[in-house]
Structure formats: structure tokens, C-alpha cells
Short mmCIF file of C-alpha atoms in Angstrom, two decimals:
data_model
loop_
_atom_site.label_atom_id
_atom_site.label_comp_id
_atom_site.label_asym_id
_atom_site.label_seq_id
_atom_site.Cartn_x
_atom_site.Cartn_y
_atom_site.Cartn_z
CA MET A 1 163.97 61.82 132.79
CA LYS A 2 163.97 58.24 131.53
CA LEU A 3 160.50 58.78 130.07
CA ILE A 4 161.64 61.95 128.29
CA SER A 5 164.71 60.16 126.91
CA LEU A 6 162.51 57.27 125.72
CA PHE A 7 160.11 59.65 123.96
CA CYS A 8 163.02 61.49 122.34
CA ASN A 9 164.44 58.22 121.02
CA LEU A 10 161.01 57.26 119.67
CA LEU A 11 160.95 60.44 117.54
CA TRP A 12 164.61 60.78 116.58
CA GLY A 13 166.08 57.32 117.24
CA ASP A 14 166.03 54.45 114.76
CA LEU A 15 162.71 52.60 114.52
CA PHE A 16 164.26 49.98 112.25
CA ALA A 17 167.31 49.42 110.09
CA ILE A 18 167.54 48.53 106.42
CA PRO A 19 170.46 46.11 105.85
CA LEU A 20 172.93 46.86 103.06
CA PRO A 21 175.58 44.70 101.35
CA GLY A 22 178.83 44.41 103.27
CA GLY A 23 177.21 44.47 106.70
CA ASP A 24 176.25 48.16 106.59
CA SER A 25 172.71 49.38 107.35
CA ILE A 26 170.52 52.50 107.21
CA GLY A 27 168.70 53.36 110.45
CA ILE A 28 165.30 54.96 109.86
CA SER A 29 163.76 57.25 112.51
CA LEU A 30 160.09 58.23 112.72
CA LEU A 31 160.75 61.82 111.61
CA VAL A 32 162.89 60.73 108.67
CA LEU A 33 160.11 58.30 107.74
CA ILE A 34 157.62 61.22 107.75
CA LEU A 35 159.64 64.09 106.32
CA ILE A 36 161.68 62.55 103.50
CA PRO A 37 158.78 60.84 101.64
CA ALA A 38 156.61 63.94 102.18
CA GLY A 39 159.41 66.19 100.91
CA ILE A 40 159.82 64.04 97.80
CA TYR A 41 156.04 64.14 97.26
CA PHE A 42 155.97 67.96 97.54
CA THR A 43 159.01 68.27 95.27
CA VAL A 44 157.28 66.22 92.58
CA ARG A 45 153.95 68.04 93.01
CA THR A 46 155.63 71.44 92.71
CA LYS A 47 157.51 70.11 89.65
CA PHE A 48 160.91 70.40 91.35
CA LEU A 49 160.32 73.90 92.70
CA PRO A 50 163.81 74.46 94.26
CA ILE A 51 165.49 73.97 90.88
CA ARG A 52 162.83 75.18 88.45
CA HIS A 53 161.98 78.35 90.36
CA PHE A 54 165.33 79.19 91.98
CA ALA A 55 165.67 82.30 89.80
CA GLU A 56 162.18 83.39 90.90
CA MET A 57 163.20 83.02 94.56
CA ILE A 58 166.14 85.35 93.93
CA ARG A 59 163.95 87.83 92.05
CA ILE A 60 161.34 87.95 94.82
CA ALA A 61 164.03 88.35 97.49
CA THR A 62 165.55 91.33 95.70
CA GLU A 63 162.41 93.14 94.51
CA LYS A 64 161.21 96.34 96.14
CA GLU A 65 158.35 95.72 98.56
CA THR A 66 155.40 97.98 99.31
CA LYS A 67 154.81 99.03 102.89
CA GLY A 68 151.82 97.43 104.58
CA LYS A 69 149.63 98.53 107.47
CA ALA A 70 151.13 99.32 110.88
CA GLY A 71 152.62 96.27 112.58
CA THR A 72 153.09 94.21 109.42
CA ILE A 73 156.43 92.85 108.28
CA SER A 74 157.63 92.37 104.71
CA GLY A 75 158.33 89.04 103.06
CA MET A 76 162.06 89.72 103.39
CA GLN A 77 161.67 90.47 107.11
CA ALA A 78 159.77 87.19 107.56
CA LEU A 79 162.67 85.45 105.80
CA ILE A 80 165.14 87.18 108.14
CA VAL A 81 163.17 86.09 111.24
CA SER A 82 163.00 82.47 110.03
CA THR A 83 166.69 82.55 109.07
CA ALA A 84 167.50 83.80 112.58
CA THR A 85 165.95 80.66 114.07
CA ARG A 86 167.27 78.24 111.44
CA VAL A 87 170.81 79.62 111.65
CA GLY A 88 171.88 78.53 115.10
CA MET A 89 173.91 75.84 116.82
CA GLY A 90 172.83 73.34 114.15
CA ASN A 91 174.96 75.23 111.63
CA LEU A 92 178.00 74.95 113.88
CA VAL A 93 177.90 72.11 116.42
CA GLY A 94 175.31 70.13 114.43
CA VAL A 95 177.38 70.05 111.24
CA VAL A 96 180.44 69.09 113.27
CA ALA A 97 178.50 66.17 114.77
CA ALA A 98 177.26 65.05 111.35
CA LEU A 99 180.77 65.07 109.86
CA SER A 100 182.23 63.37 112.94
CA ALA A 101 179.75 60.49 112.71
CA GLY A 102 179.12 60.28 108.96
CA GLY A 103 182.29 61.68 107.40
CA ALA A 104 182.47 64.19 104.56
CA GLY A 105 179.72 62.32 102.70
CA ALA A 106 177.16 63.65 105.19
CA VAL A 107 177.54 67.06 103.51
CA PHE A 108 176.16 65.71 100.21
CA TRP A 109 173.08 64.25 101.93
CA MET A 110 172.53 67.54 103.77
CA TRP A 111 172.37 69.23 100.35
CA VAL A 112 169.87 66.68 99.04
CA THR A 113 167.73 67.07 102.18
CA ALA A 114 167.74 70.86 101.73
CA LEU A 115 166.45 70.61 98.15
CA ILE A 116 163.66 68.28 99.27
CA GLY A 117 162.91 70.37 102.37
CA SER A 118 162.70 73.53 100.28
CA SER A 119 159.48 72.25 98.68
CA THR A 120 158.04 71.35 102.09
CA ALA A 121 158.89 74.86 103.37
CA PHE A 122 157.07 76.37 100.39
CA VAL A 123 153.88 74.40 101.10
CA GLU A 124 153.67 75.15 104.83
CA ALA A 125 154.56 78.85 104.44
CA THR A 126 151.99 79.34 101.67
CA LEU A 127 149.31 77.66 103.80
CA ALA A 128 150.23 79.94 106.70
CA GLN A 129 149.64 82.96 104.43
CA LEU A 130 146.32 81.61 103.18
CA HIS A 131 145.02 81.09 106.74
CA LYS A 132 146.54 84.11 108.53
CA GLN A 133 144.53 86.39 110.84
CA ASN A 134 144.71 90.01 111.94
CA ASP A 135 146.75 90.46 115.12
CA PRO A 136 144.93 92.85 117.50
CA LEU A 137 147.84 93.01 120.00
CA TYR A 138 150.95 93.54 117.89
CA GLY A 139 149.26 94.83 114.76
CA GLY A 140 149.70 93.24 111.34
CA TYR A 141 149.04 89.52 110.97
CA ARG A 142 149.60 86.25 112.80
CA GLY A 143 149.20 82.61 111.94
CA GLY A 144 151.06 79.36 111.45
CA PRO A 145 150.22 75.66 111.67
CA ALA A 146 147.97 76.04 114.74
CA TYR A 147 145.66 78.19 112.61
CA TYR A 148 145.56 76.15 109.41
CA ILE A 149 145.30 72.92 111.43
CA HIS A 150 142.31 74.47 113.23
CA ASN A 151 140.69 75.46 109.93
CA PHE A 152 141.23 71.95 108.56
CA PHE A 153 139.43 70.24 111.44
CA VAL A 154 136.88 72.95 112.31
CA LYS A 155 135.29 73.75 108.96
CA GLY A 156 132.80 76.52 109.46
CA GLY A 157 132.15 75.47 113.06
CA THR A 158 132.05 77.60 116.20
CA HIS A 159 134.56 75.57 118.22
CA ARG A 160 137.25 77.68 119.87
CA TYR A 161 139.86 74.92 119.71
CA SER A 162 140.94 71.93 117.64
CA ILE A 163 142.72 69.17 119.60
CA ILE A 164 145.53 68.72 117.06
CA ALA A 165 146.02 72.50 116.78
CA VAL A 166 146.22 72.76 120.59
CA LEU A 167 148.78 69.93 120.69
CA PHE A 168 150.85 71.64 118.00
CA ALA A 169 150.77 74.98 119.85
CA LEU A 170 151.76 73.34 123.15
CA SER A 171 154.56 71.39 121.45
CA GLY A 172 155.92 74.63 119.99
CA LEU A 173 155.93 76.39 123.36
CA LEU A 174 157.61 73.34 124.94
CA CYS A 175 160.24 73.25 122.20
CA TRP A 176 161.09 76.95 122.36
CA CYS A 177 161.24 76.91 126.16
CA GLY A 178 163.70 73.99 126.03
CA ILE A 179 165.76 75.69 123.32
CA SER A 180 166.18 78.69 125.64
CA GLN A 181 168.26 76.63 128.08
CA VAL A 182 170.26 74.94 125.34
CA ILE A 183 171.15 78.34 123.84
CA SER A 184 172.48 79.93 127.02
CA ASN A 185 174.38 76.79 128.03
CA SER A 186 176.22 76.67 124.69
CA VAL A 187 176.98 80.40 124.78
CA SER A 188 178.34 80.40 128.34
CA GLU A 189 180.49 77.33 127.60
CA ALA A 190 181.91 78.85 124.39
CA PHE A 191 182.73 82.16 126.12
CA TYR A 192 184.37 80.36 129.03
CA ASN A 193 186.57 78.35 126.62
CA ALA A 194 187.47 81.39 124.48
CA PHE A 195 187.77 84.18 127.07
CA ASN A 196 187.71 82.35 130.44
CA ILE A 197 184.62 84.40 131.38
CA PRO A 198 182.65 82.78 134.24
CA PRO A 199 179.21 81.58 133.05
CA ILE A 200 177.32 83.83 135.49
CA TYR A 201 178.61 87.00 133.78
CA SER A 202 178.02 85.95 130.17
CA THR A 203 174.56 84.64 131.15
CA ILE A 204 173.49 87.86 132.90
CA ILE A 205 174.52 89.93 129.86
CA LEU A 206 172.72 87.54 127.48
CA VAL A 207 169.49 87.57 129.52
CA ALA A 208 169.55 91.35 130.03
CA LEU A 209 169.97 92.06 126.31
CA ALA A 210 167.28 89.53 125.40
CA ALA A 211 164.85 91.02 127.93
CA VAL A 212 165.29 94.54 126.55
CA ILE A 213 164.37 93.28 123.07
CA VAL A 214 161.62 90.68 123.62
CA LEU A 215 159.69 92.57 126.31
CA ARG A 216 159.18 95.57 124.04
CA LYS A 217 156.24 95.44 121.65
CA ASN A 218 157.73 95.36 118.15
CA THR A 219 161.51 95.47 118.61
CA THR A 220 162.38 91.89 117.60
CA VAL A 221 162.12 92.30 113.84
CA LYS A 222 164.02 95.62 113.88
CA VAL A 223 166.95 94.00 115.72
CA LEU A 224 166.99 90.89 113.51
CA ASP A 225 166.79 93.09 110.40
CA VAL A 226 170.26 94.38 111.22
CA MET A 227 171.75 91.40 113.01
CA VAL A 228 170.97 88.44 110.74
CA PRO A 229 172.24 89.76 107.39
CA VAL A 230 175.44 91.03 109.01
CA MET A 231 176.27 87.79 110.83
CA ALA A 232 175.33 85.55 107.87
CA VAL A 233 177.31 87.59 105.32
CA PHE A 234 180.31 87.86 107.66
CA TYR A 235 180.36 84.10 108.33
CA PHE A 236 180.05 83.43 104.59
CA GLY A 237 182.85 85.92 103.91
CA VAL A 238 185.18 84.20 106.39
CA THR A 239 184.49 80.87 104.69
CA VAL A 240 185.21 82.34 101.24
CA PHE A 241 188.56 83.53 102.63
CA VAL A 242 189.33 80.01 103.89
CA ILE A 243 188.35 78.51 100.50
CA VAL A 244 190.48 81.01 98.54
CA LYS A 245 193.42 80.46 100.89
CA ASN A 246 193.17 76.67 100.41
CA PHE A 247 191.88 76.69 96.83
CA ALA A 248 194.31 73.98 95.68
CA LEU A 249 192.71 71.55 98.17
CA LEU A 250 189.15 72.21 97.02
CA PRO A 251 188.96 69.55 94.25
CA ASP A 252 190.11 66.87 96.72
CA VAL A 253 187.48 68.00 99.23
CA PHE A 254 184.65 67.64 96.70
CA VAL A 255 185.99 64.26 95.57
CA ARG A 256 185.99 63.17 99.21
CA ILE A 257 182.43 64.44 99.77
CA PHE A 258 181.03 62.50 96.80
CA GLU A 259 183.08 59.34 97.44
CA GLU A 260 182.11 59.17 101.10
CA ALA A 261 178.49 60.04 100.33
CA PHE A 262 178.12 56.62 98.72
CA GLY A 263 180.46 54.74 101.06
CA LEU A 264 183.22 54.40 98.47
CA ARG A 265 185.91 55.15 101.05
CA GLN A 266 186.57 52.65 103.80
CA VAL A 267 187.78 55.33 106.23
CA VAL A 268 184.18 56.22 107.11
CA ALA A 269 182.84 54.07 109.93
CA GLY A 270 179.53 52.72 108.74
CA GLY A 271 180.15 53.80 105.15
CA PHE A 272 177.08 54.73 103.16
CA GLY A 273 174.53 54.31 105.97
CA ALA A 274 176.37 56.59 108.41
CA ALA A 275 176.96 59.30 105.80
CA LEU A 276 173.36 59.17 104.54
CA MET A 277 171.52 59.25 107.85
CA ASN A 278 173.77 61.75 109.62
CA GLY A 279 173.48 64.11 106.66
CA VAL A 280 169.72 63.66 106.39
CA LYS A 281 169.03 64.07 110.11
CA ARG A 282 171.28 67.11 110.41
CA GLY A 283 169.70 68.69 107.34
CA LEU A 284 166.20 68.14 108.70
CA PHE A 285 167.07 69.47 112.14
CA SER A 286 168.87 72.53 110.82
CA ASN A 287 166.46 73.78 108.15
CA GLU A 288 163.32 72.85 110.18
CA ALA A 289 161.26 72.32 107.01
CA GLY A 290 158.05 70.56 107.96
CA SER A 291 158.34 71.35 111.67
CA GLY A 292 155.93 74.28 111.42
CA SER A 293 158.28 76.87 112.94
CA ALA A 294 158.99 79.14 109.97
CA PRO A 295 155.29 79.41 108.93
CA CYS A 296 154.71 81.39 112.15
CA ALA A 297 156.84 84.15 110.59
CA ALA A 298 155.60 83.57 107.03
CA ALA A 299 152.00 84.21 108.15
CA ALA A 300 152.95 87.67 109.43
CA ALA A 301 154.40 88.79 106.08
CA ASN A 302 152.65 91.44 104.02
CA VAL A 303 153.08 90.13 100.45
CA SER A 304 151.19 90.82 97.23
CA HIS A 305 150.47 87.09 96.72
CA PRO A 306 150.49 84.22 99.27
CA ALA A 307 152.86 82.15 97.12
CA LYS A 308 155.54 84.80 97.58
CA ALA A 309 155.77 83.92 101.28
CA GLY A 310 156.26 80.31 100.21
CA PHE A 311 159.09 81.22 97.83
CA PHE A 312 160.77 83.28 100.55
CA GLN A 313 160.78 80.35 102.98
CA ALA A 314 161.88 77.86 100.32
CA PHE A 315 164.83 80.17 99.71
CA GLY A 316 165.48 80.28 103.48
CA VAL A 317 166.07 76.52 103.57
CA ILE A 318 168.67 76.86 100.82
CA ILE A 319 170.41 79.73 102.66
CA ASP A 320 170.51 77.74 105.89
CA THR A 321 171.64 74.32 104.72
CA ILE A 322 173.26 74.61 101.31
CA VAL A 323 175.07 77.89 102.09
CA LEU A 324 175.70 78.27 105.83
CA CYS A 325 175.94 74.60 106.88
CA SER A 326 178.35 74.14 103.95
CA CYS A 327 180.43 77.01 105.33
CA THR A 328 181.06 75.08 108.55
CA ALA A 329 181.76 71.90 106.59
CA MET A 330 184.35 73.64 104.37
CA ILE A 331 186.11 75.19 107.37
CA MET A 332 186.54 71.69 108.81
CA LEU A 333 187.29 69.77 105.59
CA LEU A 334 189.98 72.25 104.50
CA ALA A 335 191.90 71.72 107.76
CA PRO A 336 194.40 68.81 108.08
CA GLN A 337 192.43 65.72 109.10
CA GLU A 338 195.21 64.44 111.36
CA LEU A 339 194.89 67.67 113.35
CA LEU A 340 191.17 67.05 113.95
CA SER A 341 191.43 63.32 114.64
CA GLY A 342 189.81 62.28 117.92
CA LEU A 343 188.13 65.64 118.51
CA SER A 344 184.39 66.35 118.61
CA GLY A 345 181.87 69.12 119.20
CA MET A 346 182.94 72.74 119.61
CA GLU A 347 186.53 71.66 120.32
CA LEU A 348 186.76 70.22 116.80
CA LEU A 349 185.41 73.38 115.15
CA GLN A 350 187.55 75.66 117.31
CA THR A 351 190.65 73.62 116.41
CA ALA A 352 189.86 73.94 112.69
CA MET A 353 189.36 77.70 113.04
CA SER A 354 192.56 77.96 115.07
CA TYR A 355 194.41 76.27 112.20
CA HIS A 356 193.01 78.76 109.66
CA PHE A 357 193.21 81.96 111.74
CA GLY A 358 195.18 81.26 114.90
CA LYS A 359 193.81 82.36 118.30
CA ILE A 360 191.47 84.85 116.59
CA GLY A 361 189.67 81.88 115.01
CA VAL A 362 188.63 80.52 118.43
CA ILE A 363 187.37 83.97 119.42
CA PHE A 364 185.50 84.31 116.12
CA ILE A 365 183.64 81.01 116.63
CA ALA A 366 182.68 81.99 120.19
CA VAL A 367 181.27 85.34 118.98
CA THR A 368 179.55 83.68 116.01
CA LEU A 369 177.91 81.10 118.28
CA TRP A 370 176.72 83.96 120.54
CA LEU A 371 175.19 85.84 117.61
CA PHE A 372 173.60 82.74 116.06
CA SER A 373 172.19 81.61 119.41
CA PHE A 374 170.98 85.05 120.48
CA SER A 375 169.15 85.59 117.20
CA THR A 376 167.57 82.14 117.55
CA PHE A 377 166.22 83.01 121.00
CA ILE A 378 164.55 86.27 120.04
CA GLY A 379 163.34 84.69 116.79
CA VAL A 380 161.54 81.78 118.48
CA LEU A 381 159.82 84.19 120.86
CA TYR A 382 158.48 85.95 117.77
CA TYR A 383 157.13 82.57 116.63
CA ALA A 384 155.54 81.98 120.02
CA ARG A 385 153.18 84.98 119.73
CA GLY A 386 150.65 83.18 117.53
CA ASN A 387 150.74 79.95 119.54
CA VAL A 388 150.23 81.77 122.85
CA ALA A 389 147.33 83.75 121.34
CA TYR A 390 145.71 80.57 119.98
CA LEU A 391 145.87 78.86 123.38
CA PHE A 392 145.14 81.75 125.75
CA GLY A 393 143.45 84.43 123.65
CA ASP A 394 144.48 87.99 122.90
CA ASN A 395 145.92 89.38 126.13
CA TRP A 396 149.25 90.81 127.16
CA LEU A 397 149.38 88.79 130.40
CA SER A 398 149.85 85.43 128.67
CA GLN A 399 152.20 86.92 126.05
CA ASN A 400 154.51 88.43 128.66
CA LEU A 401 154.34 85.48 131.09
CA TYR A 402 155.64 83.14 128.38
CA LYS A 403 158.45 85.57 127.54
CA VAL A 404 159.43 85.80 131.22
CA LEU A 405 159.37 81.99 131.52
CA CYS A 406 161.77 81.69 128.57
CA LEU A 407 164.04 84.38 130.02
CA VAL A 408 164.18 82.44 133.31
CA MET A 409 165.03 79.26 131.39
CA LEU A 410 167.69 81.21 129.49
CA PHE A 411 169.25 82.26 132.82
CA ILE A 412 169.14 78.78 134.37
CA GLY A 413 170.59 77.14 131.26
CA GLY A 414 173.64 79.41 131.30
CA LEU A 415 174.64 78.16 134.75
CA ALA A 416 174.04 74.41 134.51
CA THR A 417 173.62 71.64 131.95
CA TYR A 418 170.39 69.66 132.07
CA THR A 419 170.47 66.93 129.43
CA PHE A 420 166.73 66.29 129.75
CA VAL A 421 166.05 69.91 128.70
CA TRP A 422 167.94 69.29 125.46
CA ASP A 423 165.72 66.25 124.96
CA LEU A 424 162.64 68.37 125.71
CA GLY A 425 163.58 70.69 122.85
CA ASP A 426 164.01 67.69 120.54
CA ILE A 427 160.66 66.24 121.65
CA GLY A 428 158.96 69.59 121.12
CA ILE A 429 160.17 70.01 117.55
CA GLY A 430 159.49 66.34 116.85
CA LEU A 431 155.87 66.59 118.02
CA MET A 432 155.40 69.85 116.12
CA THR A 433 156.50 68.02 112.98
CA VAL A 434 154.14 65.10 113.55
CA PHE A 435 151.08 67.32 114.18
CA ASN A 436 151.97 69.67 111.32
CA MET A 437 152.43 66.85 108.81
CA ILE A 438 149.03 65.35 109.71
CA VAL A 439 147.36 68.18 107.79
CA LEU A 440 150.15 69.35 105.51
CA LEU A 441 149.67 66.46 103.09
CA PRO A 442 145.86 66.75 102.71
CA MET A 443 146.02 70.59 102.60
CA SER A 444 148.95 70.77 100.17
CA GLY A 445 146.58 71.08 97.20
CA GLN A 446 145.73 74.63 98.37
CA ALA A 447 149.42 75.60 98.24
CA ILE A 448 149.92 73.99 94.82
CA ARG A 449 146.89 75.81 93.38
CA CYS A 450 148.19 79.03 94.90
CA MET A 451 151.59 78.48 93.26
CA ASN A 452 149.98 77.82 89.87
CA ASP A 453 147.81 80.92 90.25
CA TYR A 454 150.90 83.02 91.02
CA LEU A 455 152.83 81.66 88.03
CA GLU A 456 149.84 82.21 85.72
CA LYS A 457 149.39 85.82 86.87
CA LYS A 458 153.10 86.48 86.56
CA LYS A 459 153.05 85.05 83.03
CA ASN A 460 150.22 87.42 82.13
CA ASN A 461 151.86 90.40 83.89
CA LYS A 462 149.15 90.56 86.57
#
């Protein structure tokens, strides 16, 4: 357990600190050191894609899609699957933690991180499309970083495996297995606090529903197709109600966000450094850009041009962080700060919701956490298909054994808290990011050329 904690700190903890005037400092972790410069590089290379092509993202997301061969999913469905995994506890508990540690200014740096991460998401999703394969088990396509990493290192060779691709695939399976326990533990705790339901009952229901969905061949996408848009729109709608109800306070909230983002208010412990790093880390963890998760869904999409899958996933980062993470932030920032003083975690968010909606607010957050977490679980098992196939070949035994393992972990996690399992999830996603970024930079030229080809063909109505 000490070794796991040490490894987790190596990836997510501060490697060094940059001193600032006034005694403040900015702690830099390994993943921040990798992802932020890479995101800036991709943003420049794509000529500020999130801003310049935002209208194109909207157009692609709303256009009518042609049906592909049996087993394929559309670009919008791939976006829904990736949104299901991005929109989880990070949008609730994670944002609460960022604001608790970094103040309102953390929200601004989450927005900046999302814009940078959007370009990274475009590059990795486009590469996943360019290197996808036919899926003989589920039908349609499969792919992701394990496949384009393999193609990068094994150029025209006959080798079955690439070491870095194997390490990425194993890291993904480790991450998603760990996440299973974290999900059920959070759900059972929230339902116990809101409804006083013993964890054993909420856990059994959660596992039973998950098993019905993930153990059937192609049910996951159909369920997420209905579930994700409903829960995201409903959560957004509740936030709009809170904003309208407290509209007079909104200018002060935005002033506070921008002042605390640059440490201009002394009420924030740590000032600029705390706001910056908590916002950046939470943004990176929530939108997962660069981790290699979302490309597993992007590869399965049936789109008329590979760049479209990239635009879909770039848009997904904006939905996750700029829209839904901001929803949680607004719910908290529009509540009286003296009411929230000294609170943390789910208790803080539930108190804010209780202020806005009374007892129904606590119930709403518990149900929302259940929906967000449940969709994350079935979404990551969709991701796992390609990684399991890369490691163990095309057979139902390995596919179903991994699903059963995750269901067992889901059950165990609902009954007890194991801190080291949370760290395992963090290690898994951290290692995925490291292995993915090894090839993402040298392969990014393929994605940029693909984007330019798409824009040229669109310009010429092709």
C-alpha cells in the first residue's frame, strides 16, 4: 500500500515547486508537466482549434448521420459514450475539492485547461480513427491508443505485441478496475446519507443493473444513448434555474472567479498557486484529454471522415469541463459562503443544494451521483473491449472474465472503502497518459494533416 501511494504521488504529486512573489508557489506534477505543454503545442498546431472551429463542432454534432454496418456506432454515440465516462464524480466531488482548496479562481483555470485539452482530445481521437480495426466479436470497429501505439513501434512487422502498447492496455484495465470500486463506494455512501439505505442494498441493485447491461453483447451504447443526454440536460437545467433565481449575484461571482484566479483576493489560502494548480489538475482529471480513454470510443465511430471523430471528442471536453463542471461550481458559488465554511466533499455540495432546493436538493445530488457513476462504469467497460482484445485476442472468455472481475470489484467497493484502490485508479490513468503521450507527440502530424484534408474538402464541398 505504501508503494502504491508512493507511485501515485510520483504521478500526481508535486515534483517541484516554482516560487512566486509574496511567498506563494506553484507545485508542478509529472502529469501537469506532460499534458499542459503538449496541450499548448497541439492548440498552436491546430491553430487554436477549440475557438476557431467551435462552430464546426456544433455543426457536426447536429448533422444527420448515415447508418453504418451492423455493430458500428455513430460519431454522436461515440461522443455520448465518452461523455458518460468523463461526466462522473469529477464533475461533482472533484469540483468541490478544487474550489475548497483553490477557491473560486480554480474555475477559471479549469476553463483554460479545457480549451487546451480540447486540442489534445482532437489529436488522439483522430489518430484512433486512422488506426482502427474491424471488430470480429462485437461487429463494427475497435481501436484506441493500444492500436496506434502498436502501429508506431511495429511498422510493417509481424510482431503480435508492442511493449508500450501492452503497458498502455494493462494500465487501462487496471484503472477501470479500480474505478469500479470507487464508483460503488461513492454511490452507497451518497444513498446512505440521503435515504439512510444500507450499503448492501444499494450495492446489490447497482451491480445487478450493471450486469444486465454489460454482459449483453451490444446493450451499452443503447442504454447510454438514452441515459447520458437526459442526465446532462437535467443537471444543466437545474443549474440554469439556480442561476436565474440568484441572477443578481452572478456579476459578483464572476468578479470573484477572475480575482481569485490571479490571487488578487487574500481570502484564498495559497493565492494564485492554489487556484491555478487545483483548477488545472481538476480539469485534467475530469476531461481525461491525453489519457487515451475517449479514443477507445472514437475509434468505434462510423464517420465520413476521421477528423469528424476528433471534432466530436474535442467538443466532449468542452461539454464536460466548461459546461458541466461549471454547473457544480455555480451551484456552490451562488450559495452563502458562510453556510459552506468548514465543509468539504459531498457534504459541502449537499449543503449548497439544500440551500437552493431544501431536502429535495440532497436527494437530487444523490440520484445525480448515482446516474453519473453508473454511466461511467458501463462506459469504461465499453472502452475495455479493445484493450482486452489487444492483450488476449478475439475471444469471449477474456471479454466476459474482465467484465465479471469489474462487477465483483463494484460489489466489494460498495461495502467497504479501500483507499489504495482509489490510488490504483489514479495510477492507472496516470500511466495511460504517460504511455499515450509517448507517441501522441510524434504521431500528431497525421492528425493535423487529416484536419487540413477535412477542412480543404469541406471548403470545396467534397
